[in-house]
Amino acid sequence: MGLNKKSVDDINVKGKRVLVRCDFNVPLKNGEITDETRITAALPTIQKLLNDGGKVILCSHLGKVKNGPNEGESLAPVAKRLSEKLGKEVNFVADYNVTGEAATKAVEAMNEGDVVLLQNTRFRGAEETKNGEAFSKELADLADDYVCDAFGSSHRAHASVAGVTKFISEKGGSNVVGYLMQKEINFLGNAVENPVRPFVAILGGAKVADKLNVISNLLEKCDTLIIGGGMAYTFLKAQGYEIGKSLVDDSKLDYCKEMMEKAEKLGKKLLLPVDSVTITEFPNPIDAPVEVEVYDVTNMPADREGCDIGPKTAEMFAEAVKSAKTVVWNGPMGVFENPTLAEGTIAVAKALAETEATTIIGGGDSAAAVNQLGFGDKMSHISTGGGASLEFLEGKELPGVVAADDK
């Protein structure tokens, strides 16, 4: 997978212009940042480059930018917060063109230890398309070296993630990864390629379709694969059980059978729920009080919907984690947004918090669940990328990782 990449520790940036692709895709409400985790996570790399005398040019996307550039998705609030956290002014270039004359002038005026933040990269429509060559070159023209520290975007071959590296290389510059990327590569990459065993993988979430290749790849790598969440019901139906009104993907029944056969053939343990917490009506709003009944998967009523793993399953999953040396978890065990239906997810999070193993949470909903439930600081690593960590677990090469120079 090419995990041995040059990092910010391998280059000398004194007096040089360094373009850093960060992940500043923060949630905003009325122009205010509601969660600044991603800004805080970017600080060590930025600080390192500033201390080494670099001229630091930051870029990132924010939001989906469906209807063209707009103030609601400007990076202005990020510049303000970043200035406060760094204790120095971050010069924000508000130009919607991102790399236009305003950016060129701002970079020309930089001294060592200065910081410039460019406008939302997605304001340039070309960011996400195959023909982002011109934008890639304009970004590279602003800098001497490039640092990718945006793991959450590293699975996309965008101009500011991968495209820019070609032009940096052409001018003799370095393309390296930042501390955040390095940590993701070390934890996620090594967990999949070189795990300390026994290696237990836990997959949850709603859809089997989202995790097809992950299931297949992890079966080859891990010793035990645990499947919970909504996707477990398709597996249970494939085993011939009544699953009532539970979430199911009938087009994936054969795939589930194949995976169960594959586990058996490879001598791997594949653990599925043995009991389920069921409801009659889905709560509206999602966190509204709800009445539940627990049934074994062998006798689930046809008129009820499974929304969480039951207590026997929670115990079985927790037991499987106890002897593990490496655990990767992606996807909650039930509708964790509802306190009544969060018990299974809490039980798994608690088991991970209490184990001596290296525990890696694969971004997205599992990261949100672990943090919300107060177990975040007990985990070895919580990934910053939902989609990117899933593709990493699939064994895919990520454009943002591949594009960095090898050691």
Coordinates of C-alpha atoms in Angstrom, one line a residue, residues 2-407:
G2 CA 3.1 2.3 0.1
L3 CA 2.9 3.4 3.7
N4 CA 6.5 4.6 4.0
K5 CA 6.0 8.3 3.1
K6 CA 8.2 11.4 3.6
S7 CA 6.7 13.7 6.3
V8 CA 7.2 17.3 7.5
D9 CA 10.2 16.0 9.6
D10 CA 12.1 15.0 6.4
I11 CA 12.2 18.5 4.7
N12 CA 13.8 21.8 5.4
V13 CA 11.3 24.6 4.8
K14 CA 13.3 27.6 6.1
G15 CA 12.5 30.6 3.9
K16 CA 10.3 28.4 1.6
R17 CA 6.7 28.8 0.6
V18 CA 4.8 25.7 1.8
L19 CA 1.3 24.8 0.6
V20 CA -0.6 22.8 3.2
R21 CA -3.8 21.0 2.3
C22 CA -5.7 20.9 5.6
D23 CA -9.2 19.5 6.5
F24 CA -11.0 22.6 7.7
N25 CA -14.4 21.1 6.7
V26 CA -15.9 22.2 10.0
P27 CA -19.6 22.4 10.9
L28 CA -21.0 26.0 10.9
K29 CA -24.2 27.4 12.4
N30 CA -25.0 31.0 11.5
G31 CA -21.4 31.6 10.6
E32 CA -20.1 30.2 13.9
I33 CA -18.0 27.0 14.2
T34 CA -19.8 24.5 16.3
D35 CA -17.0 21.9 16.5
E36 CA -13.4 22.9 16.0
T37 CA -11.8 19.4 16.3
R38 CA -10.4 19.6 12.8
I39 CA -8.8 23.0 13.4
T40 CA -7.1 21.8 16.5
A41 CA -5.9 18.6 14.8
A42 CA -4.1 20.7 12.1
L43 CA -2.2 22.8 14.6
P44 CA 0.9 20.5 15.2
T45 CA 1.8 20.5 11.5
I46 CA 1.3 24.2 11.0
Q47 CA 3.2 25.0 14.1
K48 CA 6.1 22.8 13.1
L49 CA 6.4 24.5 9.7
L50 CA 6.2 28.0 11.3
N51 CA 8.9 27.1 13.9
D52 CA 11.1 26.0 11.0
G53 CA 10.8 29.3 9.3
G54 CA 8.4 28.4 6.5
K55 CA 6.0 30.7 4.8
V56 CA 2.8 28.7 5.4
I57 CA -0.1 28.8 2.8
L58 CA -3.1 26.8 3.9
C59 CA -6.0 25.5 1.7
S60 CA -9.1 23.4 2.4
H61 CA -12.6 22.8 1.2
L62 CA -15.7 23.4 3.3
G63 CA -19.1 22.0 2.7
K64 CA -20.4 20.5 -0.6
V65 CA -20.7 23.8 -2.5
K66 CA -23.6 22.8 -4.7
N67 CA -24.7 26.2 -6.0
G68 CA -21.4 27.9 -6.5
P69 CA -19.4 30.1 -4.2
N70 CA -21.3 31.7 -1.3
E71 CA -20.4 33.4 2.0
G72 CA -22.1 30.7 4.0
E73 CA -19.3 28.3 3.0
S74 CA -16.4 30.8 3.1
L75 CA -13.4 29.9 5.2
A76 CA -13.5 33.3 6.9
P77 CA -14.7 31.9 10.3
V78 CA -11.8 29.4 10.1
A79 CA -9.2 32.1 9.6
K80 CA -10.6 34.0 12.6
R81 CA -10.5 30.9 14.9
L82 CA -7.1 29.8 13.6
S83 CA -5.6 33.3 14.3
E84 CA -6.7 33.0 17.9
K85 CA -5.3 29.4 18.3
L86 CA -2.0 30.2 16.7
G87 CA -1.7 33.6 18.5
K88 CA -0.8 35.3 15.2
E89 CA -2.7 36.8 12.3
V90 CA -3.8 34.5 9.6
N91 CA -4.1 36.5 6.4
F92 CA -7.3 35.3 4.7
V93 CA -7.6 35.7 1.0
A94 CA -11.3 36.0 0.4
D95 CA -11.1 35.8 -3.4
Y96 CA -13.5 33.2 -4.8
N97 CA -11.0 32.4 -7.5
V98 CA -8.8 30.9 -4.8
T99 CA -5.5 31.3 -6.6
G100 CA -6.0 34.6 -8.4
E101 CA -4.1 37.9 -8.2
A102 CA -5.1 38.5 -4.5
A103 CA -3.6 35.2 -3.5
T104 CA -0.4 35.8 -5.6
K105 CA 0.1 39.2 -4.0
A106 CA -0.6 37.9 -0.5
V107 CA 2.0 35.2 -0.9
E108 CA 4.6 37.5 -2.5
A109 CA 4.3 39.8 0.6
M110 CA 5.0 36.9 3.1
N111 CA 7.9 36.7 5.5
E112 CA 9.2 33.7 7.3
G113 CA 6.6 32.5 9.9
D114 CA 3.7 34.2 8.2
V115 CA 0.4 32.3 7.5
V116 CA -2.0 32.8 4.5
L117 CA -5.3 30.9 4.2
L118 CA -6.8 30.6 0.7
Q119 CA -10.5 30.6 0.1
N120 CA -12.6 27.3 -0.1
T121 CA -11.0 25.2 -2.8
R122 CA -14.4 24.0 -4.0
F123 CA -15.3 27.5 -5.0
R124 CA -13.2 26.7 -8.0
G125 CA -15.5 24.2 -9.8
A126 CA -12.5 22.4 -11.3
E127 CA -11.4 21.2 -7.8
E128 CA -13.4 18.0 -8.1
T129 CA -13.1 17.3 -11.8
K130 CA -10.6 15.4 -13.9
N131 CA -9.8 18.6 -15.8
G132 CA -8.5 20.4 -12.7
E133 CA -5.0 20.6 -14.2
A134 CA -5.0 24.4 -14.5
F135 CA -6.1 24.8 -10.9
S136 CA -3.5 22.2 -9.8
K137 CA -0.8 24.2 -11.5
E138 CA -2.0 27.5 -10.1
L139 CA -1.8 26.1 -6.6
A140 CA 1.7 24.7 -7.2
D141 CA 2.8 28.1 -8.6
L142 CA 2.2 29.6 -5.2
A143 CA 4.5 27.3 -3.4
D144 CA 7.9 25.5 -3.3
D145 CA 6.8 22.4 -1.3
Y146 CA 3.5 20.7 -0.6
V147 CA 2.2 19.0 2.6
C148 CA -1.0 16.9 2.6
D149 CA -2.5 16.8 6.0
A150 CA -6.1 16.2 5.0
F151 CA -6.8 12.5 5.5
G152 CA -10.5 13.0 5.3
S153 CA -10.1 14.1 1.6
S154 CA -7.2 11.8 0.7
H155 CA -9.5 9.3 -1.0
R156 CA -10.3 11.9 -3.7
A157 CA -8.0 12.7 -6.6
H158 CA -8.8 16.4 -6.3
A159 CA -6.6 19.3 -7.5
S160 CA -5.6 20.4 -4.0
V161 CA -5.1 16.8 -2.7
A162 CA -3.3 15.0 -5.5
G163 CA -3.2 17.1 -8.7
V164 CA -0.9 19.7 -7.3
T165 CA 1.9 17.2 -6.5
K166 CA 2.8 16.6 -10.1
F167 CA 3.6 20.3 -10.6
I168 CA 5.5 20.6 -7.3
S169 CA 7.6 17.7 -8.4
E170 CA 8.3 19.2 -11.8
K171 CA 9.8 22.3 -10.1
G172 CA 12.0 20.1 -7.9
G173 CA 9.9 20.6 -4.7
S174 CA 8.9 17.9 -2.1
N175 CA 5.4 16.4 -1.5
V176 CA 5.1 15.1 2.0
V177 CA 2.5 14.2 4.6
G178 CA 1.7 16.2 7.8
Y179 CA 1.5 14.8 11.3
L180 CA -2.2 14.0 11.1
M181 CA -1.8 12.0 7.8
Q182 CA 1.2 10.3 9.3
K183 CA -0.8 9.2 12.3
E184 CA -3.6 7.8 10.1
I185 CA -1.2 5.9 7.9
N186 CA 0.6 4.5 11.0
F187 CA -2.6 3.4 12.7
L188 CA -5.0 2.4 10.0
G189 CA -2.4 1.3 7.4
N190 CA -0.5 -0.9 9.8
A191 CA -3.7 -2.3 11.5
V192 CA -4.7 -3.6 8.1
E193 CA -1.3 -4.5 6.6
N194 CA 0.6 -5.5 9.7
P195 CA -1.6 -6.0 12.7
V196 CA -0.5 -7.3 16.1
R197 CA -2.7 -10.4 16.6
P198 CA -5.4 -11.4 17.5
F199 CA -6.9 -8.8 15.2
V200 CA -10.6 -8.2 15.7
A201 CA -12.6 -6.0 13.3
I202 CA -16.1 -4.7 14.2
L203 CA -18.4 -3.4 11.4
G204 CA -21.8 -1.8 12.0
G205 CA -23.8 0.9 10.4
A206 CA -27.0 0.7 8.3
K207 CA -26.0 -0.7 4.9
V208 CA -24.2 -3.8 3.7
A209 CA -23.7 -2.1 0.3
D210 CA -21.4 0.6 1.9
K211 CA -19.1 -2.1 3.3
L212 CA -19.0 -4.8 0.6
N213 CA -15.3 -4.6 -0.1
V214 CA -14.5 -3.8 3.5
I215 CA -16.1 -7.0 4.7
S216 CA -14.3 -9.1 2.1
N217 CA -10.9 -7.4 2.7
L218 CA -11.1 -7.6 6.5
L219 CA -12.0 -11.3 6.4
E220 CA -8.6 -11.9 4.8
K221 CA -6.8 -9.8 7.3
C222 CA -8.5 -10.2 10.7
D223 CA -8.9 -13.2 13.0
T224 CA -12.5 -12.3 14.1
L225 CA -15.0 -10.2 12.2
I226 CA -18.0 -8.9 14.2
I227 CA -21.0 -7.6 12.4
G228 CA -23.7 -5.5 14.1
G229 CA -25.9 -2.5 13.3
G230 CA -28.5 -2.4 10.6
M231 CA -26.4 -4.4 8.1
A232 CA -26.5 -7.5 10.4
Y233 CA -30.1 -8.1 9.5
T234 CA -29.3 -8.9 5.9
F235 CA -26.8 -11.5 7.1
L236 CA -29.4 -12.9 9.5
K237 CA -32.0 -13.1 6.7
A238 CA -29.4 -14.9 4.5
Q239 CA -29.2 -17.5 7.3
G240 CA -32.9 -18.0 7.0
Y241 CA -34.1 -16.1 10.1
E242 CA -37.3 -14.0 10.3
I243 CA -36.1 -10.3 10.7
G244 CA -39.5 -8.6 10.8
K245 CA -39.5 -5.0 9.6
S246 CA -35.7 -4.6 10.1
L247 CA -33.5 -2.9 7.6
V248 CA -32.6 -5.4 4.8
D249 CA -30.9 -5.3 1.4
D250 CA -32.4 -8.2 -0.5
S251 CA -30.0 -7.8 -3.4
K252 CA -27.1 -8.6 -1.1
L253 CA -28.4 -11.9 0.4
D254 CA -26.2 -14.0 -1.9
Y255 CA -23.2 -11.8 -1.1
C256 CA -23.8 -12.3 2.7
K257 CA -23.9 -16.1 2.1
E258 CA -20.6 -15.9 0.2
M259 CA -19.0 -14.0 3.0
M260 CA -20.1 -16.5 5.6
E261 CA -18.7 -19.3 3.4
K262 CA -15.5 -17.3 2.9
A263 CA -15.0 -16.9 6.7
E264 CA -15.5 -20.7 7.2
K265 CA -13.0 -21.5 4.4
L266 CA -10.4 -19.1 5.8
G267 CA -11.0 -20.4 9.3
K268 CA -12.0 -17.0 10.6
K269 CA -14.7 -16.3 13.2
L270 CA -17.6 -14.3 11.9
L271 CA -19.8 -13.1 14.8
L272 CA -23.4 -12.1 14.2
P273 CA -26.1 -10.9 16.7
V274 CA -27.9 -13.6 18.7
D275 CA -30.5 -11.3 20.1
S276 CA -32.0 -7.9 19.1
V277 CA -33.7 -4.9 20.6
T278 CA -36.9 -4.3 18.7
I279 CA -39.5 -1.6 18.3
T280 CA -42.9 -1.2 16.6
E281 CA -42.5 2.3 15.3
F282 CA -39.4 4.3 14.5
P283 CA -39.0 7.2 16.9
N284 CA -39.8 10.7 15.6
P285 CA -37.8 12.8 16.4
I286 CA -35.0 10.2 16.4
D287 CA -34.2 10.7 20.1
A288 CA -37.9 10.5 21.3
P289 CA -38.8 8.0 24.0
V290 CA -39.4 4.5 22.6
E291 CA -40.7 1.2 24.0
V292 CA -38.5 -1.8 23.3
E293 CA -38.7 -5.6 23.5
V294 CA -35.7 -7.9 23.3
Y295 CA -36.0 -11.1 21.2
D296 CA -33.5 -13.9 20.2
V297 CA -32.8 -13.8 16.5
T298 CA -34.4 -17.3 16.3
N299 CA -37.9 -16.0 17.2
M300 CA -38.3 -12.4 16.1
P301 CA -41.9 -11.3 15.4
A302 CA -42.8 -10.3 11.9
D303 CA -44.3 -7.0 12.9
R304 CA -41.2 -5.6 14.8
E305 CA -38.0 -3.8 13.7
G306 CA -34.6 -4.6 15.1
C307 CA -32.8 -1.3 16.0
D308 CA -29.9 -2.4 18.3
I309 CA -28.0 -5.5 19.3
G310 CA -29.4 -7.2 22.4
P311 CA -27.7 -7.8 25.8
K312 CA -26.5 -11.3 25.0
T313 CA -24.9 -10.1 21.8
A314 CA -23.3 -7.1 23.5
E315 CA -21.7 -9.5 26.0
M316 CA -20.5 -11.9 23.3
F317 CA -19.0 -9.0 21.3
A318 CA -17.3 -7.5 24.4
E319 CA -15.9 -11.0 25.2
A320 CA -14.4 -11.2 21.7
V321 CA -12.6 -7.9 22.2
K322 CA -11.1 -8.9 25.6
S323 CA -8.3 -11.1 24.2
A324 CA -7.6 -8.9 21.1
K325 CA -4.3 -7.1 20.5
T326 CA -5.7 -4.9 17.7
V327 CA -9.3 -3.8 17.2
V328 CA -10.7 -1.7 14.3
W329 CA -14.3 -0.5 14.7
N330 CA -16.3 1.2 12.0
G331 CA -20.1 1.8 12.3
P332 CA -22.5 1.8 15.3
M333 CA -24.3 -1.2 16.6
G334 CA -27.8 0.4 16.5
V335 CA -29.7 3.7 16.3
F336 CA -27.2 5.3 18.8
E337 CA -28.7 8.7 18.4
N338 CA -31.6 7.4 20.6
P339 CA -30.6 6.9 24.3
T340 CA -32.8 3.7 24.5
L341 CA -31.2 2.3 21.3
A342 CA -27.6 3.2 22.1
E343 CA -27.0 0.4 24.7
G344 CA -25.3 -1.9 22.2
T345 CA -23.0 0.8 20.9
I346 CA -22.2 1.9 24.5
A347 CA -21.3 -1.8 25.4
V348 CA -18.9 -2.1 22.5
A349 CA -17.3 1.3 23.2
K350 CA -16.9 0.4 26.8
A351 CA -15.3 -3.0 25.9
L352 CA -12.8 -1.1 23.7
A353 CA -12.1 1.4 26.4
E354 CA -11.3 -1.3 28.9
T355 CA -9.0 -3.4 26.7
E356 CA -5.2 -3.3 26.5
A357 CA -5.4 -3.6 22.7
T358 CA -4.6 -0.9 20.2
T359 CA -8.1 0.4 19.4
I360 CA -8.8 2.3 16.1
I361 CA -12.1 4.0 15.4
G362 CA -12.7 4.4 11.7
G363 CA -14.2 7.8 11.5
G364 CA -17.8 8.8 10.6
D365 CA -20.6 7.7 12.9
S366 CA -18.4 5.5 15.1
A367 CA -16.2 8.4 15.8
A368 CA -19.2 10.6 16.6
A369 CA -20.6 7.8 18.9
V370 CA -17.4 7.3 20.8
N371 CA -17.0 11.0 21.4
Q372 CA -20.6 11.6 22.3
L373 CA -20.6 8.7 24.7
G374 CA -17.4 10.0 26.4
F375 CA -15.0 7.3 25.5
G376 CA -12.9 9.3 23.0
D377 CA -9.9 9.7 25.2
K378 CA -9.7 5.9 25.9
M379 CA -9.1 5.0 22.3
S380 CA -5.7 4.7 20.7
H381 CA -6.7 6.4 17.5
I382 CA -9.9 8.0 16.2
S383 CA -9.7 8.5 12.4
T384 CA -10.6 11.9 11.0
G385 CA -11.8 10.5 7.7
G386 CA -15.1 8.5 7.3
G387 CA -15.0 7.7 3.6
A388 CA -11.2 7.7 3.5
S389 CA -10.8 5.3 6.4
L390 CA -13.4 2.9 4.9
E391 CA -11.4 2.9 1.6
F392 CA -8.2 2.3 3.6
L393 CA -9.8 -0.7 5.3
E394 CA -10.9 -1.9 1.9
G395 CA -7.2 -2.1 0.9
K396 CA -7.6 0.7 -1.7
E397 CA -4.8 3.0 -2.5
L398 CA -5.7 6.6 -1.6
P399 CA -4.7 9.3 -4.1
G400 CA -3.6 11.7 -1.4
V401 CA -1.3 9.1 0.2
V402 CA 0.0 7.7 -3.1
A403 CA 0.9 11.2 -4.3
A404 CA 3.3 11.9 -1.4
D405 CA 7.0 11.2 -2.0
D406 CA 8.3 7.8 -0.7
K407 CA 11.1 7.8 1.9

